[in-house]
Coordinates of C-alpha atoms in Angstrom, one line a residue:
Chain A
X1 CA 5.9 -25.7 -16.2
X2 CA 2.6 -25.2 -14.4
X3 CA 0.3 -22.4 -15.5
X4 CA 0.5 -20.7 -12.1
X5 CA 4.2 -20.2 -12.5
X6 CA 3.8 -18.0 -15.6
X7 CA 3.7 -14.3 -15.8
X8 CA 0.6 -12.6 -17.1
X9 CA 2.2 -11.7 -20.5
X10 CA 3.0 -15.4 -20.9
X11 CA -0.5 -16.4 -19.9
X12 CA -1.9 -14.0 -22.5
X13 CA 0.4 -15.5 -25.2
X14 CA -0.9 -19.0 -24.3
X15 CA -4.6 -17.8 -24.4
X16 CA -4.0 -16.1 -27.8
X17 CA -2.4 -19.2 -29.2
X18 CA -5.3 -21.3 -27.9
X19 CA -3.0 -23.4 -25.8
X20 CA -5.0 -23.0 -22.6
X21 CA -8.3 -21.6 -21.4
X22 CA -9.3 -19.1 -18.7
X23 CA -10.9 -21.9 -16.8
X24 CA -7.7 -23.9 -16.7
X25 CA -5.7 -20.9 -15.6
X26 CA -8.2 -19.9 -12.9
X27 CA -8.4 -23.5 -11.6
X28 CA -4.7 -23.7 -11.6
X29 CA -4.6 -20.8 -9.2
X30 CA -7.2 -22.2 -6.9
X31 CA -5.4 -25.5 -6.8
X32 CA -2.2 -23.6 -5.9
X33 CA -4.1 -21.6 -3.2
X34 CA -5.4 -24.9 -1.7
X35 CA -1.9 -26.3 -1.7
X36 CA 0.0 -23.3 -0.3
X37 CA -2.3 -20.8 1.4
X38 CA -2.6 -22.9 4.6
X39 CA 1.0 -22.0 5.2
X40 CA 1.3 -18.5 3.7
X41 CA -2.2 -17.2 4.6
X42 CA -2.2 -14.4 2.0
X43 CA -5.9 -14.4 1.3
X44 CA -8.6 -13.0 3.6
X45 CA -11.3 -14.4 1.3
X46 CA -11.4 -16.3 -2.0
X47 CA -14.0 -16.0 -4.7
X48 CA -13.7 -19.5 -6.3
X49 CA -17.3 -20.1 -7.4
X50 CA -17.7 -16.7 -9.1
X51 CA -14.3 -16.8 -10.6
X52 CA -14.7 -20.2 -12.3
X53 CA -18.2 -19.3 -13.5
X54 CA -16.8 -16.1 -15.1
X55 CA -13.8 -18.0 -16.6
X56 CA -16.2 -20.5 -18.3
X57 CA -18.3 -17.6 -19.6
X58 CA -15.2 -15.9 -21.1
X59 CA -14.0 -19.1 -22.6
X60 CA -17.3 -19.7 -24.4
X61 CA -17.4 -16.0 -25.5
X62 CA -13.8 -16.4 -26.8
X63 CA -14.7 -19.6 -28.6
X64 CA -17.8 -17.9 -30.2
X65 CA -15.5 -15.3 -31.6
X66 CA -16.7 -12.5 -29.5
X67 CA -14.4 -9.5 -29.4
X68 CA -12.7 -9.6 -26.0
X69 CA -9.9 -7.7 -24.2
X70 CA -6.6 -9.6 -24.2
X71 CA -6.9 -9.5 -20.4
X72 CA -10.3 -11.2 -20.4
X73 CA -10.2 -14.2 -18.2
X74 CA -6.9 -13.3 -16.5
X75 CA -7.1 -13.6 -12.8
X76 CA -6.0 -11.0 -10.2
X77 CA -5.9 -10.7 -6.4
X78 CA -7.0 -7.4 -4.8
X79 CA -5.8 -6.0 -1.5
X80 CA -8.7 -6.0 0.9
X81 CA -9.0 -2.2 1.2
X82 CA -10.4 -1.8 -2.3
X83 CA -14.2 -2.1 -2.9
X84 CA -15.7 -4.8 -5.2
X85 CA -19.5 -4.5 -5.3
X86 CA -21.2 -7.2 -3.3
X87 CA -18.1 -8.6 -1.6
X88 CA -16.5 -8.0 1.8
X89 CA -13.9 -5.3 2.1
X90 CA -12.5 -5.7 5.5
X91 CA -9.2 -3.8 5.6
X92 CA -8.2 -6.8 7.8
X93 CA -10.1 -5.1 10.6
X94 CA -12.8 -6.2 13.0
X95 CA -14.3 -2.8 12.3
X96 CA -15.1 -3.8 8.7
X97 CA -15.3 -7.6 9.1
X98 CA -18.9 -7.7 7.7
X99 CA -18.8 -4.7 5.4
X100 CA -20.1 -5.5 2.0
X101 CA -19.1 -2.9 -0.6
X102 CA -22.1 -1.2 -2.3
X103 CA -19.9 0.1 -5.2
X104 CA -16.8 -0.6 -7.2
X105 CA -13.5 1.2 -6.7
X106 CA -12.3 3.0 -9.8
X107 CA -9.5 0.4 -10.3
X108 CA -12.2 -2.3 -10.1
X109 CA -14.3 -0.6 -12.7
X110 CA -11.2 -0.5 -15.0
X111 CA -10.5 -4.2 -14.4
X112 CA -14.1 -5.1 -14.9
X113 CA -14.0 -3.4 -18.3
X114 CA -11.3 -5.9 -19.3
X115 CA -13.3 -8.8 -18.0
X116 CA -10.6 -9.8 -15.5
X117 CA -11.3 -12.4 -12.8
X118 CA -11.0 -11.9 -9.1
X119 CA -9.3 -14.7 -7.1
X120 CA -10.0 -13.0 -3.8
X121 CA -9.0 -10.3 -1.3
X122 CA -5.5 -10.1 0.1
X123 CA -4.5 -9.8 3.7
X124 CA -3.0 -6.6 5.0
X125 CA -2.0 -4.7 8.1
X126 CA -5.2 -3.4 9.6
X127 CA -6.2 -0.2 7.6
X128 CA -2.8 -0.5 5.9
X129 CA -1.0 0.5 9.1
X130 CA 2.1 -1.6 9.5
X131 CA 5.2 -3.0 7.8
X132 CA 4.8 -6.7 8.5
X133 CA 1.1 -7.8 7.9
X134 CA 1.1 -8.9 11.6
X135 CA -1.4 -6.1 12.4
X136 CA -4.2 -8.0 10.5
X137 CA -7.1 -8.5 12.9
X138 CA -7.6 -12.0 11.4
X139 CA -4.1 -13.7 11.1
X140 CA -0.6 -12.8 10.0
X141 CA 0.7 -13.6 6.5
X142 CA 3.9 -15.6 6.3
X143 CA 6.8 -15.0 3.9
X144 CA 7.0 -17.8 1.3
X145 CA 10.8 -17.6 1.3
X146 CA 10.9 -18.4 5.0
X147 CA 7.6 -19.0 6.8
X148 CA 9.0 -17.9 10.2
X149 CA 9.5 -14.4 8.7
X150 CA 7.2 -11.6 7.8
X151 CA 6.3 -10.8 4.2
X152 CA 6.5 -7.1 4.9
X153 CA 3.5 -4.8 4.8
X154 CA 1.0 -3.5 4.6
X155 CA 0.4 -5.2 1.3
X156 CA 1.9 -8.4 2.6
X157 CA -0.9 -10.7 1.3
X158 CA -0.6 -9.1 -2.2
X159 CA 3.2 -9.6 -2.3
X160 CA 3.3 -13.1 -0.7
X161 CA 0.5 -14.4 -3.1
X162 CA 2.5 -13.3 -6.2
X163 CA 5.8 -14.7 -4.8
X164 CA 4.1 -18.1 -4.1
X165 CA 2.3 -18.3 -7.4
X166 CA -1.1 -18.0 -5.7
X167 CA -2.0 -15.1 -8.0
X168 CA -0.3 -14.0 -11.3
X169 CA -0.5 -10.4 -10.2
X170 CA -2.2 -8.3 -7.5
X171 CA -3.1 -4.7 -6.6
X172 CA -1.6 -3.2 -3.5
X173 CA -1.7 0.3 -2.0
X174 CA 1.3 2.3 -0.8
X175 CA 1.2 5.1 1.8
X176 CA 4.8 4.9 3.0
X177 CA 6.2 1.8 1.3
X178 CA 3.3 -0.7 1.6
X179 CA 3.7 -1.9 -2.0
X180 CA 7.5 -1.6 -2.4
X181 CA 8.7 -3.0 1.0
X182 CA 6.6 -6.3 0.9
X183 CA 7.6 -6.6 -2.8
X184 CA 11.2 -6.4 -1.8
X185 CA 10.9 -8.8 1.1
X186 CA 9.0 -11.3 -1.1
X187 CA 11.2 -11.0 -4.2
X188 CA 8.6 -9.6 -6.6
X189 CA 8.2 -6.3 -8.5
X190 CA 6.1 -3.5 -6.8
X191 CA 5.3 -0.1 -8.2
X192 CA 4.0 2.9 -6.4
X193 CA 2.9 5.3 -9.2
X194 CA 3.1 9.1 -9.0
X195 CA 0.5 10.5 -6.6
X196 CA -2.6 11.3 -8.5
X197 CA -2.0 8.8 -11.3
X198 CA -4.4 6.2 -10.1
X199 CA -7.8 7.1 -8.7
X200 CA -8.3 6.5 -4.9
X201 CA -12.0 6.3 -5.4
X202 CA -13.2 3.2 -3.6
X203 CA -9.9 2.7 -1.7
X204 CA -10.4 2.9 2.0
X205 CA -8.5 6.0 3.1
X206 CA -5.6 5.9 5.4
X207 CA -3.5 9.0 4.7
X208 CA -5.1 10.7 1.7
X209 CA -2.1 12.9 0.7
X210 CA 0.1 9.9 0.5
X211 CA -2.0 6.8 -0.5
X212 CA -1.6 5.4 -4.0
X213 CA -2.7 2.1 -5.6
X214 CA -0.2 0.2 -7.7
X215 CA 0.7 -3.2 -9.2
X216 CA 2.6 -6.1 -7.6
X217 CA 3.8 -8.4 -10.3
X218 CA 6.3 -11.2 -11.2
X219 CA 8.2 -9.0 -13.7
X220 CA 8.5 -5.5 -15.1
X221 CA 6.5 -6.2 -18.2
X222 CA 3.5 -7.2 -16.2
X223 CA 3.9 -4.1 -14.1
X224 CA 3.7 -1.9 -17.2
X225 CA 0.6 -3.8 -18.4
X226 CA -1.2 -3.4 -15.2
X227 CA -0.4 0.3 -14.8
X228 CA -1.8 0.8 -18.3
X229 CA -5.1 -0.6 -17.1
X230 CA -5.4 1.3 -13.8
X231 CA -4.0 4.7 -14.6
X232 CA -6.3 7.5 -15.5
X233 CA -8.2 10.6 -14.4
X234 CA -11.3 10.2 -12.3
X235 CA -13.3 13.2 -11.2
X236 CA -14.5 11.3 -8.1
X237 CA -11.0 11.7 -6.7
X238 CA -10.3 15.4 -6.6
X239 CA -6.5 14.7 -6.4
X240 CA -6.6 12.6 -9.5
X241 CA -4.6 14.3 -12.3
X242 CA -5.4 14.6 -15.9
X243 CA -2.6 13.3 -18.0
X244 CA -2.4 12.0 -21.5
X245 CA -3.0 8.3 -21.8
X246 CA 0.3 6.4 -22.1
X247 CA 1.3 2.9 -23.1
X248 CA 3.9 2.0 -20.6
X249 CA 4.9 -1.2 -22.5
X250 CA 6.5 1.2 -25.1
X251 CA 9.1 2.0 -22.4
X252 CA 10.2 -1.6 -22.1
X253 CA 13.4 -1.0 -24.0
X254 CA 16.6 -2.8 -23.2
X255 CA 18.9 0.2 -23.1
X256 CA 20.1 2.5 -20.4
X257 CA 23.0 4.1 -22.3
X258 CA 23.4 7.7 -21.3
X259 CA 20.9 7.5 -18.5
X260 CA 22.0 9.3 -15.3
X261 CA 21.4 7.6 -12.0
X262 CA 22.1 9.2 -8.6
X263 CA 22.7 7.1 -5.5
X264 CA 21.9 9.1 -2.3
X265 CA 24.8 8.1 0.0
X266 CA 22.6 8.4 3.1
X267 CA 20.7 5.2 2.2
X268 CA 23.9 3.1 2.1
X269 CA 25.0 4.2 5.6
X270 CA 25.1 2.5 9.0
X271 CA 21.4 1.6 9.2
X272 CA 21.6 -0.6 6.1
X273 CA 22.8 -4.2 6.5
X274 CA 26.1 -5.2 4.9
X275 CA 24.4 -7.8 2.6
X276 CA 21.8 -5.2 1.3
X277 CA 24.6 -2.7 0.7
X278 CA 26.6 -5.3 -1.2
X279 CA 23.6 -6.1 -3.4
X280 CA 23.2 -2.4 -4.2
X281 CA 26.8 -2.1 -5.3
X282 CA 26.3 -5.1 -7.6
X283 CA 23.2 -3.4 -9.1
X284 CA 25.2 -0.1 -9.5
X285 CA 28.0 -2.0 -11.3
X286 CA 25.5 -3.7 -13.6
X287 CA 24.0 -0.4 -14.6
X288 CA 27.5 1.0 -15.3
X289 CA 28.3 -2.0 -17.4
X290 CA 25.1 -1.4 -19.3
X291 CA 26.1 2.1 -20.1
X292 CA 24.4 4.3 -17.5
X293 CA 26.2 6.9 -15.6
X294 CA 25.9 6.2 -11.8
X295 CA 27.0 8.8 -9.3
X296 CA 26.9 9.2 -5.6
X297 CA 24.7 12.1 -4.5
X298 CA 23.2 13.4 -1.3
X299 CA 19.7 13.6 0.1
X300 CA 20.6 14.8 3.5
X301 CA 17.1 16.0 4.3
X302 CA 15.9 12.4 3.7
X303 CA 16.8 11.5 7.2
X304 CA 13.9 13.6 8.5
X305 CA 11.4 11.9 6.2
X306 CA 10.3 9.2 8.6
X307 CA 9.6 11.8 11.3
X308 CA 7.6 13.9 8.9
X309 CA 5.8 10.8 7.6
X310 CA 4.6 9.5 10.9
X311 CA 3.3 13.0 12.0
X312 CA 1.5 13.6 8.7
X313 CA 0.2 10.0 8.0
X314 CA -1.1 9.7 11.6
X315 CA -2.7 13.1 11.5
X316 CA -4.5 12.3 8.3
X317 CA -5.4 8.8 9.6
X318 CA -6.9 10.1 12.8
X319 CA -9.1 12.4 10.7
X320 CA -10.0 9.8 8.1
X321 CA -10.9 7.1 10.7
X322 CA -13.2 9.6 12.4
X323 CA -16.0 8.3 10.1
X324 CA -16.1 4.9 12.0
X325 CA -18.8 5.7 14.4
X326 CA -20.7 2.3 14.6
X327 CA -23.8 3.8 13.1
X328 CA -23.9 3.7 9.3
X329 CA -21.6 0.8 8.7
X330 CA -18.9 -1.2 10.4
X331 CA -18.7 -2.7 13.8
X332 CA -21.2 -1.7 16.5
X333 CA -20.7 -2.5 20.2
X334 CA -23.3 -4.5 22.1
X335 CA -22.4 -2.5 25.1
X336 CA -24.2 0.8 24.8
X337 CA -26.9 2.8 26.5
X338 CA -26.5 6.1 24.7
X339 CA -25.0 7.7 21.6
X340 CA -21.6 8.4 23.1
X341 CA -21.3 4.8 24.2
X342 CA -21.9 3.7 20.6
X343 CA -19.1 5.9 19.3
X344 CA -16.6 5.1 22.0
X345 CA -17.2 1.5 22.6
X346 CA -17.6 0.6 18.9
X347 CA -14.3 2.3 18.1
X348 CA -12.5 0.9 21.2
X349 CA -13.6 -2.7 20.4
X350 CA -13.4 -2.5 16.6
X351 CA -9.9 -1.0 16.2
X352 CA -6.7 -3.0 16.9
X353 CA -3.8 -1.8 18.9
X354 CA -1.7 -0.2 16.1
X355 CA -4.7 1.7 14.6
X356 CA -5.4 3.1 18.1
X357 CA -1.8 4.1 18.5
X358 CA -1.8 6.0 15.2
X359 CA -5.2 7.7 16.0
X360 CA -3.8 8.8 19.3
X361 CA -0.5 10.1 17.7
X362 CA -2.5 11.8 15.0
X363 CA -5.0 13.4 17.3
X364 CA -2.1 14.6 19.5
X365 CA -0.2 16.3 16.7
X366 CA -3.4 18.0 15.5
X367 CA -4.6 19.1 19.0
X368 CA -4.6 22.6 20.3
X369 CA -1.2 23.6 21.5
X370 CA 0.7 21.0 19.4
X371 CA -0.6 21.7 15.9
X372 CA 2.1 24.3 15.0
X373 CA 5.0 22.4 16.6
X374 CA 4.2 19.1 15.0
X375 CA 1.7 19.1 12.1
X376 CA 2.5 22.5 10.6
X377 CA 6.3 22.1 11.1
X378 CA 6.1 18.7 9.4
X379 CA 4.2 20.2 6.4
X380 CA 7.0 22.8 6.1
X381 CA 9.7 20.1 6.2
X382 CA 7.7 18.2 3.6
X383 CA 8.1 21.3 1.3
X384 CA 11.9 21.2 1.9
X385 CA 12.1 17.4 1.1
X386 CA 10.1 18.0 -2.2
X387 CA 12.5 20.8 -3.1
X388 CA 15.5 18.6 -2.5
X389 CA 14.1 15.9 -4.8
X390 CA 13.4 18.5 -7.5
X391 CA 17.0 19.6 -7.3
X392 CA 18.3 16.1 -7.7
X393 CA 16.0 15.4 -10.6
X394 CA 17.5 18.4 -12.4
X395 CA 20.7 16.4 -12.5
X396 CA 19.6 12.8 -12.6
X397 CA 17.0 10.7 -14.5
X398 CA 16.6 8.3 -11.6
X399 CA 17.6 7.7 -8.0
X400 CA 18.6 4.3 -6.8
X401 CA 18.3 3.2 -3.1
X402 CA 17.6 0.0 -1.2
X403 CA 13.9 -0.7 -0.6
X404 CA 14.4 -2.0 2.9
X405 CA 17.5 -1.7 5.1
X406 CA 17.3 -5.4 5.9
X407 CA 15.8 -8.6 4.4
X408 CA 12.6 -10.1 5.9
X409 CA 12.7 -10.0 9.7
X410 CA 11.4 -12.7 12.0
X411 CA 7.7 -12.6 13.0
X412 CA 7.0 -10.8 16.3
X413 CA 10.6 -9.4 16.2
X414 CA 9.4 -5.7 15.9
X415 CA 5.9 -6.1 17.1
X416 CA 6.6 -4.8 20.6
X417 CA 8.7 -1.9 19.5
X418 CA 6.6 0.5 17.3
X419 CA 9.4 2.9 16.5
X420 CA 11.6 0.1 15.2
X421 CA 8.7 -1.1 13.0
X422 CA 8.2 2.4 11.7
X423 CA 11.9 2.6 10.7
X424 CA 11.5 -0.5 8.5
X425 CA 10.1 2.0 6.0
X426 CA 13.0 4.5 6.1
X427 CA 14.0 4.0 2.4
X428 CA 10.4 4.2 1.1
X429 CA 8.6 7.0 3.0
X430 CA 10.5 9.9 1.4
X431 CA 9.1 8.9 -2.0
X432 CA 5.5 9.2 -0.7
X433 CA 6.4 12.5 1.0
X434 CA 7.5 13.8 -2.5
X435 CA 4.5 12.2 -4.3
X436 CA 7.0 10.5 -6.6
X437 CA 6.9 7.1 -8.4
X438 CA 9.1 4.4 -7.1
X439 CA 9.6 0.7 -8.0
X440 CA 11.0 -2.2 -6.1
X441 CA 12.9 -4.7 -8.3
X442 CA 14.3 -8.0 -6.9
X443 CA 18.0 -8.3 -7.4
X444 CA 19.6 -10.8 -5.1
X445 CA 19.2 -13.0 -2.0
X446 CA 21.2 -12.8 1.2
X447 CA 23.1 -15.7 2.9
X448 CA 19.9 -17.1 4.2
X449 CA 18.3 -17.1 0.8
X450 CA 16.0 -14.1 1.5
X451 CA 15.3 -11.7 -1.3
X452 CA 16.7 -8.2 -1.6
X453 CA 15.2 -5.5 -3.8
X454 CA 16.5 -2.2 -5.1
X455 CA 14.4 0.9 -5.6
X456 CA 14.3 3.2 -8.6
X457 CA 12.7 6.6 -8.0
X458 CA 11.8 9.2 -10.7
X459 CA 10.3 12.6 -10.9
X460 CA 6.5 12.8 -11.0
X461 CA 5.0 11.1 -14.0
X462 CA 8.3 9.8 -15.2
X463 CA 7.3 6.1 -14.8
X464 CA 8.5 5.5 -18.3
X465 CA 12.1 6.1 -17.2
X466 CA 11.6 3.7 -14.3
X467 CA 10.2 1.0 -16.6
X468 CA 13.0 1.4 -19.1
X469 CA 15.7 1.1 -16.5
X470 CA 14.0 -1.7 -14.5
X471 CA 13.3 -3.7 -17.7
X472 CA 16.9 -3.3 -18.9
X473 CA 18.2 -4.6 -15.5
X474 CA 15.8 -7.5 -15.6
X475 CA 16.7 -8.5 -19.2
X476 CA 20.4 -8.6 -18.3
X477 CA 20.1 -10.5 -15.0
X478 CA 18.3 -13.7 -13.9
X479 CA 16.7 -13.3 -10.5
X480 CA 13.5 -15.2 -11.3
X481 CA 15.4 -18.1 -13.0
X482 CA 17.9 -18.4 -10.2
X483 CA 15.7 -17.9 -7.1
X484 CA 12.3 -19.2 -6.0
X485 CA 10.6 -19.3 -2.6
X486 CA 11.4 -22.5 -0.7
X487 CA 8.5 -22.4 1.9
X488 CA 11.1 -23.3 4.6
X489 CA 10.7 -22.5 8.3
X490 CA 7.1 -23.7 8.7
X491 CA 5.9 -25.6 11.7
X492 CA 6.4 -29.3 11.3
Chain B
X1 CA 12.3 12.3 25.7
X2 CA 9.1 14.1 24.8
X3 CA 7.2 15.3 27.8
X4 CA 3.8 13.7 27.2
X5 CA 2.0 12.6 30.3
X6 CA -0.5 10.0 31.1
X7 CA -3.1 12.7 31.7
X8 CA -2.5 14.0 28.2
X9 CA -3.0 10.5 26.7
X10 CA -6.3 10.3 28.6
X11 CA -7.4 13.7 27.2
X12 CA -6.3 12.8 23.7
X13 CA -8.2 9.4 23.8
X14 CA -11.3 11.4 24.9
X15 CA -11.0 13.7 21.9
X16 CA -10.5 10.6 19.6
X17 CA -13.5 8.8 21.1
X18 CA -11.5 5.9 22.4
X19 CA -11.7 4.2 25.8
X20 CA -8.4 3.0 27.0
X21 CA -7.7 0.4 29.7
X22 CA -5.1 1.2 32.4
X23 CA -2.7 -1.0 30.6
X24 CA -3.3 0.7 27.2
X25 CA -2.8 4.2 28.9
X26 CA 0.5 3.0 30.2
X27 CA 1.7 1.5 26.9
X28 CA 0.6 4.4 24.7
X29 CA 2.1 7.0 27.1
X30 CA 5.5 5.2 26.7
X31 CA 5.0 4.7 22.9
X32 CA 4.1 8.4 22.4
X33 CA 7.1 9.5 24.4
X34 CA 9.4 7.5 22.2
X35 CA 7.8 8.3 18.9
X36 CA 7.6 12.0 19.6
X37 CA 11.1 12.1 20.9
X38 CA 12.1 10.7 17.5
X39 CA 9.8 13.0 15.6
X40 CA 11.2 16.1 17.3
X41 CA 14.3 15.9 15.1
X42 CA 12.3 18.0 12.6
X43 CA 12.9 21.0 14.9
X44 CA 16.6 20.9 13.9
X45 CA 15.5 22.3 10.5
X46 CA 15.1 26.0 9.9
X47 CA 11.7 26.5 8.2
X48 CA 11.4 30.2 8.8
X49 CA 11.3 31.0 5.1
X50 CA 9.3 27.9 4.0
X51 CA 5.6 27.5 3.3
X52 CA 3.7 24.4 4.3
X53 CA 2.9 21.8 1.7
X54 CA -0.8 21.8 1.0
X55 CA -1.1 18.8 -1.2
X56 CA 1.1 16.1 -2.7
X57 CA 1.1 17.8 -6.1
X58 CA 1.1 21.4 -7.3
X59 CA -2.5 21.0 -8.4
X60 CA -4.9 23.7 -7.3
X61 CA -8.6 23.4 -6.4
X62 CA -10.6 21.6 -9.0
X63 CA -14.3 22.4 -9.4
X64 CA -17.1 20.4 -10.9
X65 CA -20.7 21.4 -11.6
X66 CA -22.9 21.1 -8.5
X67 CA -25.3 18.6 -9.9
X68 CA -27.7 16.4 -8.1
X69 CA -27.0 12.8 -8.7
X70 CA -29.3 10.1 -7.6
X71 CA -27.7 7.2 -5.7
X72 CA -29.8 4.3 -6.8
X73 CA -28.7 1.7 -4.3
X74 CA -30.1 2.9 -1.0
X75 CA -30.8 -0.7 0.2
X76 CA -27.2 -1.7 -0.6
X77 CA -26.0 1.2 1.6
X78 CA -28.4 0.4 4.4
X79 CA -27.5 -3.3 4.4
X80 CA -24.2 -2.4 6.1
X81 CA -26.0 -0.6 9.0
X82 CA -25.6 -2.4 12.3
X83 CA -29.2 -1.5 13.0
X84 CA -31.9 0.0 10.8
X85 CA -35.6 0.6 10.7
X86 CA -37.9 1.7 7.9
X87 CA -35.0 2.8 5.7
X88 CA -33.3 4.8 8.5
X89 CA -30.2 4.2 10.6
X90 CA -31.3 3.2 14.1
X91 CA -29.5 4.3 17.3
X92 CA -30.3 4.0 21.0
X93 CA -32.5 6.7 22.5
X94 CA -30.5 9.9 22.9
X95 CA -32.8 12.1 25.0
X96 CA -34.3 10.6 28.2

C-alpha cells in the first residue's frame, strides 16, 4: 500500500513507529498530485518547495528527540478561501487572483501550532458560490469517480483531492452544503460543525450567519482528530462560542444501542433518486441491526429551507462583497477615469457570472420596498425552521437524510439553469439555517459506480453523537475497502 | 412568476455597483423571475406571531475592551493595493 492511500491516523502510527518520515509522506503526495491532478484539477496552487523543506526540518527535529505534536509533519490541503500568511488566497476568483494574505486564519494558526504541512490551496466555486466547482474562475474540478462529472461544490477541490489520495485530509467551508455535498459526491467524510464552533477569522466571508469551516477526511476517526485541532473560541470572530474543550476521539465508540434516529420523510420523496433512496433504506436497516431505534418523522417546514437560504445567503453575500472596490486589494480595472469607474468596472470585470447573480438577488431582496417581503419574511421563516428542529431533537438524538438527492451530475448539466443548481443543496441547506452540525458519510455506490452519502444531523454542539453513530456505521460496513475512484470518463 | 422587470434589474445593478451588458440584463432578468417565483413559496407560511432570527445561535452581543492594537504589517497590507504611493492607497483624481 502506498503512503498516500493511508488515513491520517494510520500515517501517525507509522511516524510514531519510525516506519516512515514526514519527507516520505509529503513527497508521496506531491508524486500523486503530479500523477493525478492533471485530470482532476483539485489544486489552485501547490506549495511543494516550502512543504518539503518543512518536512525535512520536522524529521530532523523528531530525530533529535525534540518534543513535537503527533500531527507534526502531517500534510493538509486548504480550501482557497482561508488565509495563509504570504500565500495567495484567491477564492477561485479573478477578483483575488493576486491577493497575498497578510495574516493567518484562526484555523491556520491552530494547524501551525501542530507543525502541519500545507500541500496547497484547493479549487472551489468562486467565493464558495455553487454546487459543482464549475464556477471557479480558473478551471473546473473533475470528479475522480468519473471525470466527466462534477465533484460537487463549493469545496469540490477539497473533496476531490481527498477522494483521489492527493491529500490525506483537507479543510473546506460550508454555507449551504459546501462541505457535505462534495464529500458525498466524492465518497469521503465531510463535517460541518455547529455554527460558532470554529472561528471564521481569516475565512473570506460569503454569508456570515451560515458559513462554517470543517474537515473533509477519508474516515470518521480523522474527522474527529481534525475537529479537535480547529475547534475553539476566538474573540476575533464575535459569533465564535465559548465551549469547553472536548476530545472528539472519545466519541469513537462502536455502539449505537438505544440511540434514537429520526428520518424526516420529506427527504425520501419524489425529488430523491430511487438509487439514493434505496441506499438510505440500507443504512436505516444497518442502524436497526446495530440496535438503534429508527423512526420516520416529519420536517414539513424543511421544504421552505432552500427559498429561505437563497434569500438570506445572497443578502449577506451582497453586503459582504461590497468591500471589493478595487482600491485596497483585489482586482482593479484598467478602464477608469474617475472613482466610480474604479468601483463599477473593477467589480464588473473581477466577479464571475454566478457571483454577480447572487449580488443582484441579494441587493434586490434588501432593497427598499422588497426588504419586508423577502429578507424579513425569510428571517421569520428561519425562526420557524429552527423551532421545528428543536422539537425533533426533543425526541431524537439524530436525524438521518440523504446528502444529495442524486449522485454526481454531468459537467455543464446544471450550469445554464441556476435554480436547478440551487436545488442540488436541498438536503443540506436546512442544517445551515438551523446552525446545526451535519456530517456526510459514504455508504454505497449507484449502478454507475458513483458514491452515495448519508447525512447525520444533531442538535447544536452534539457532534459527539454524530461521531459515535458515524463511527459505528463505518466499523460495521466496508465502503472504503470495496469502493475506490476509477478516474474513468476522462478525455482520451 | 415574480414580476421583476428589466428596468428593476438595471436599477439594482446600479445600487450594487455593477455594469451589466444587454445580454447580462436579459439573462439576469429571466433568472431573477425564476428564482424569486420559487422563493415566494415562503409567503404560504403564517409568520404573524414569529420574530425574525437575528443570528444563527441564541448568543447575545459580546463585548470586548476597546483597546488600541497596533497592526505591525502595514507594508504587507499595502502590498495588495493595486496602486499605492508613499504608504497610501492611490486612486485617480476625483475632483476636476
